[in-house]
CSV table of C-alpha atoms in Angstrom, one decimal:
chain,number,residue,atom,x,y,z
A,769,GLN,CA,30.9,82.7,88.2
A,770,LYS,CA,32.4,86.0,89.4
A,771,GLU,CA,32.1,86.7,93.1
A,772,VAL,CA,30.6,90.1,92.3
A,773,GLU,CA,28.4,90.8,89.3
A,774,GLN,CA,27.5,94.2,88.0
A,775,ASP,CA,25.7,95.2,84.8
A,776,PRO,CA,28.2,97.2,82.8
A,777,GLY,CA,25.6,99.4,81.1
A,778,PRO,CA,25.8,102.0,79.7
A,779,LEU,CA,22.7,103.3,81.4
A,780,SER,CA,21.3,106.5,80.0
A,781,VAL,CA,18.7,108.5,81.8
A,782,PRO,CA,17.2,112.0,81.5
A,783,GLU,CA,18.1,114.7,84.1
A,784,GLY,CA,15.9,114.5,87.2
A,785,ALA,CA,15.3,110.7,86.9
A,786,ILE,CA,15.7,108.2,89.7
A,787,VAL,CA,18.6,105.9,88.9
A,788,SER,CA,19.0,102.4,90.3
A,789,LEU,CA,22.4,100.7,90.2
A,790,ASN,CA,22.8,97.1,91.3
A,791,CYS,CA,25.3,94.4,92.2
A,792,THR,CA,24.8,90.7,93.0
A,793,TYR,CA,27.3,88.6,94.9
A,794,SER,CA,27.8,84.9,95.7
A,795,ASN,CA,30.0,85.0,98.8
A,796,SER,CA,27.7,85.0,101.9
A,797,ALA,CA,30.6,86.1,104.1
A,798,PHE,CA,30.5,89.6,102.6
A,799,GLN,CA,29.6,92.1,105.4
A,800,TYR,CA,31.0,95.4,104.2
A,801,PHE,CA,29.5,97.0,101.1
A,802,MET,CA,30.8,100.1,99.3
A,803,TRP,CA,29.9,102.2,96.3
A,804,TYR,CA,32.5,104.2,94.5
A,805,ARG,CA,32.0,106.8,91.7
A,806,GLN,CA,34.7,107.1,89.1
A,807,TYR,CA,34.9,109.9,86.6
A,808,SER,CA,36.6,109.2,83.3
A,809,ARG,CA,40.4,108.9,83.7
A,810,LYS,CA,40.2,109.6,87.4
A,811,GLY,CA,40.6,107.5,90.6
A,812,PRO,CA,37.5,106.1,92.3
A,813,GLU,CA,35.9,108.2,95.0
A,814,LEU,CA,34.1,106.6,97.9
A,815,LEU,CA,30.4,107.5,97.9
A,816,MET,CA,28.7,105.2,100.3
A,817,TYR,CA,29.7,102.6,102.9
A,818,THR,CA,27.3,100.1,104.5
A,819,TYR,CA,27.8,97.4,107.1
A,820,SER,CA,25.6,94.3,106.9
A,821,SER,CA,22.0,94.7,105.8
A,822,GLY,CA,19.8,97.8,105.7
A,823,ASN,CA,19.6,101.2,104.1
A,824,LYS,CA,21.8,104.2,104.3
A,825,GLU,CA,21.0,107.6,103.0
A,826,ASP,CA,23.3,110.6,102.2
A,827,GLY,CA,21.7,113.5,100.3
A,828,ARG,CA,20.4,112.2,97.0
A,829,PHE,CA,22.1,108.8,97.4
A,830,THR,CA,20.6,105.8,99.1
A,831,ALA,CA,22.4,102.5,99.5
A,832,GLN,CA,20.5,99.3,100.2
A,833,VAL,CA,21.8,95.9,101.2
A,834,ASP,CA,19.7,92.7,101.1
A,835,LYS,CA,21.9,89.9,102.4
A,836,SER,CA,19.2,87.3,102.1
A,837,SER,CA,19.1,87.9,98.3
A,838,LYS,CA,22.9,88.7,98.1
A,839,TYR,CA,21.9,92.0,96.3
A,840,ILE,CA,22.9,95.6,96.8
A,841,SER,CA,21.6,98.7,95.2
A,842,LEU,CA,22.5,102.4,94.9
A,843,PHE,CA,19.7,104.8,94.2
A,844,ILE,CA,20.3,108.3,92.9
A,845,ARG,CA,17.4,110.7,93.2
A,846,ASP,CA,17.0,113.8,91.0
A,847,SER,CA,20.0,112.7,88.9
A,848,GLN,CA,22.2,115.5,87.5
A,849,PRO,CA,24.5,115.5,84.5
A,850,SER,CA,27.4,115.8,87.0
A,851,ASP,CA,26.4,112.3,88.2
A,852,SER,CA,27.5,110.9,84.8
A,853,ALA,CA,30.3,108.5,85.8
A,854,THR,CA,31.1,104.8,86.3
A,855,TYR,CA,29.8,103.4,89.6
A,856,LEU,CA,31.7,100.5,91.2
A,857,CYS,CA,30.4,98.3,93.9
A,858,ALA,CA,32.9,96.8,96.3
A,859,MET,CA,32.6,94.2,99.1
A,860,GLY,CA,34.7,92.9,102.0
A,861,ASP,CA,34.3,89.7,104.0
A,862,GLY,CA,35.5,90.8,107.4
A,863,GLY,CA,38.8,88.8,107.1
A,864,ALA,CA,42.1,89.9,108.5
A,865,THR,CA,43.3,91.5,105.2
A,866,ASN,CA,40.5,94.0,104.6
A,867,LYS,CA,40.7,93.3,100.9
A,868,LEU,CA,37.8,94.5,98.7
A,869,ILE,CA,36.3,92.7,95.8
A,870,PHE,CA,35.1,95.1,93.1
A,871,GLY,CA,32.4,94.8,90.5
A,872,THR,CA,33.2,95.7,86.9
A,873,GLY,CA,31.3,99.0,87.2
A,874,THR,CA,28.2,100.5,85.5
A,875,LEU,CA,28.6,103.5,83.2
A,876,LEU,CA,25.9,106.0,83.8
A,877,ALA,CA,25.0,108.9,81.5
A,878,VAL,CA,22.6,111.6,82.7
A,879,GLN,CA,21.3,113.6,79.7
A,880,PRO,CA,20.5,117.3,80.3
B,555,ASP,CA,45.5,118.8,102.1
B,556,GLY,CA,45.5,115.1,102.9
B,557,GLY,CA,45.5,112.7,100.1
B,558,ILE,CA,47.1,110.2,97.8
B,559,THR,CA,49.4,111.3,95.0
B,560,GLN,CA,50.4,109.2,92.0
B,561,SER,CA,53.0,110.2,89.5
B,562,PRO,CA,53.3,110.5,86.6
B,563,LYS,CA,49.7,110.7,85.3
B,564,TYR,CA,50.8,109.2,81.9
B,565,LEU,CA,53.8,107.0,81.3
B,566,PHE,CA,55.1,105.6,78.1
B,567,ARG,CA,57.7,102.8,77.9
B,568,LYS,CA,59.2,100.4,75.4
B,569,GLU,CA,58.7,96.7,75.7
B,570,GLY,CA,61.4,95.1,77.8
B,571,GLN,CA,61.9,98.0,80.1
B,572,ASN,CA,61.1,98.0,83.8
B,573,VAL,CA,59.1,101.0,85.1
B,574,THR,CA,58.3,102.2,88.6
B,575,LEU,CA,55.1,104.0,89.5
B,576,SER,CA,55.0,106.3,92.5
B,577,CYS,CA,52.4,106.3,95.2
B,578,GLU,CA,52.6,108.7,98.2
B,579,GLN,CA,50.0,109.3,100.9
B,580,ASN,CA,49.9,111.8,103.8
B,581,LEU,CA,46.7,110.4,105.4
B,582,ASN,CA,48.7,108.5,108.0
B,583,HIS,CA,47.2,105.2,106.8
B,584,ASP,CA,48.9,102.0,107.6
B,585,ALA,CA,47.5,99.9,104.7
B,586,MET,CA,48.2,100.6,101.0
B,587,TYR,CA,47.1,98.8,97.8
B,588,TRP,CA,47.9,98.6,94.1
B,589,TYR,CA,45.2,97.8,91.6
B,590,ARG,CA,45.1,97.5,87.9
B,591,GLN,CA,42.1,98.5,85.9
B,592,ASP,CA,41.3,97.3,82.4
B,593,PRO,CA,38.2,98.0,80.4
B,594,GLY,CA,35.4,95.7,81.3
B,595,GLN,CA,37.4,94.0,84.1
B,596,GLY,CA,37.0,96.2,87.1
B,597,LEU,CA,39.8,96.7,89.6
B,598,ARG,CA,42.1,93.8,90.2
B,599,LEU,CA,44.5,93.7,93.2
B,600,ILE,CA,48.2,93.4,92.5
B,601,TYR,CA,49.8,93.9,95.9
B,602,TYR,CA,48.9,95.2,99.3
B,603,SER,CA,50.8,96.2,102.4
B,604,GLN,CA,49.3,96.4,105.9
B,605,ILE,CA,52.5,97.6,107.6
B,606,VAL,CA,55.9,99.0,106.8
B,607,ASN,CA,58.4,96.4,105.5
B,608,ASP,CA,55.7,93.9,104.8
B,609,PHE,CA,53.5,93.2,101.8
B,610,GLN,CA,51.5,90.4,100.2
B,611,LYS,CA,50.6,89.3,96.7
B,612,GLY,CA,47.2,90.1,95.4
B,613,ASP,CA,45.3,88.3,92.6
B,614,ILE,CA,47.6,89.3,89.7
B,615,ALA,CA,51.1,89.8,91.2
B,616,GLU,CA,53.1,88.1,88.5
B,617,GLY,CA,55.4,90.5,86.7
B,618,TYR,CA,55.1,93.2,89.4
B,619,SER,CA,57.1,94.0,92.5
B,620,VAL,CA,56.7,96.5,95.4
B,621,SER,CA,58.5,97.8,98.4
B,622,ARG,CA,57.2,99.5,101.6
B,623,GLU,CA,60.2,101.1,103.3
B,624,LYS,CA,58.2,104.1,104.5
B,625,LYS,CA,54.6,104.4,105.8
B,626,GLU,CA,53.9,107.1,103.2
B,627,SER,CA,55.2,105.4,100.1
B,628,PHE,CA,54.4,102.2,98.2
B,629,PRO,CA,56.0,102.2,94.8
B,630,LEU,CA,55.1,99.6,92.2
B,631,THR,CA,57.6,98.3,89.6
B,632,VAL,CA,56.2,96.8,86.4
B,633,THR,CA,58.8,94.4,85.2
B,634,SER,CA,59.5,93.2,81.7
B,635,ALA,CA,58.0,89.8,82.8
B,636,GLN,CA,54.5,91.4,82.9
B,637,LYS,CA,53.0,90.1,79.6
B,638,ASN,CA,50.4,92.8,79.1
B,639,PRO,CA,51.4,95.9,81.2
B,640,THR,CA,49.4,98.6,79.4
B,641,ALA,CA,46.7,99.6,81.8
B,642,PHE,CA,45.4,102.2,84.3
B,643,TYR,CA,47.1,101.7,87.7
B,644,LEU,CA,45.5,102.8,90.9
B,645,CYS,CA,47.0,103.2,94.3
B,646,ALA,CA,44.8,103.2,97.4
B,647,SER,CA,45.2,103.4,101.2
B,648,SER,CA,43.1,102.7,104.3
B,649,ILE,CA,43.3,102.8,108.0
B,650,GLU,CA,44.4,99.4,109.2
B,651,GLY,CA,41.4,97.3,110.1
B,652,PHE,CA,38.9,99.4,108.1
B,653,TYR,CA,37.5,98.7,104.6
B,654,GLU,CA,37.1,102.2,103.3
B,655,GLN,CA,39.9,102.6,100.8
B,656,TYR,CA,40.8,106.0,99.3
B,657,PHE,CA,42.3,106.2,95.9
B,658,GLY,CA,44.9,108.3,94.1
B,659,PRO,CA,44.3,109.8,90.7
B,660,GLY,CA,45.9,106.9,88.8
B,661,THR,CA,48.7,106.4,86.3
B,662,ARG,CA,48.0,105.4,82.8
B,663,LEU,CA,50.9,103.2,81.5
B,664,THR,CA,51.3,102.5,77.9
B,665,VAL,CA,54.0,100.0,76.8
B,666,THR,CA,54.7,99.6,73.1
């Protein structure tokens, strides 16, 4: 079993829809949770960063962490065609090396 | 503009040749990382460095080498010992002690 599991998609939604992207994990030591957006043939861009449990909102994006269920989500409201990209979750365990473990990414397509 | 640069964007080599990928950052970050991205496999850590003149192997270091002689630079050499070198290579950096990693644009290496 991988430490971080992410549905690869592709996920196709109409413009304006609410998108829910999810990751599950097995390591209960994970405390730092990140979401990256990666456009085709580009480097990942940090979207959201959450420490421990709870919600964090930034514009149309909301990140949720449920440590009891080992489950994290990224919600995108009023999705736009420009949101079409691969979304990667990443997690860190608070150790000395600050290494991140990445999910495989979910490909999202927002249809105009 | 602060950021991470990787060059070249595309690189083609013949099997049996060593090749060096460049990564430079002007963010004044102490920590730097090299990842490999293959379709369906997410990002896998090759090497990382938390301080100048020191670096550690990641999960898939075999067939790769790095150096960290300057804070700004973390070049990756893909040697002929790497069995399957064709991939998208990503360099990242972070403030030491922090999990937020910032990525360069990537280098796509094709070995034939």
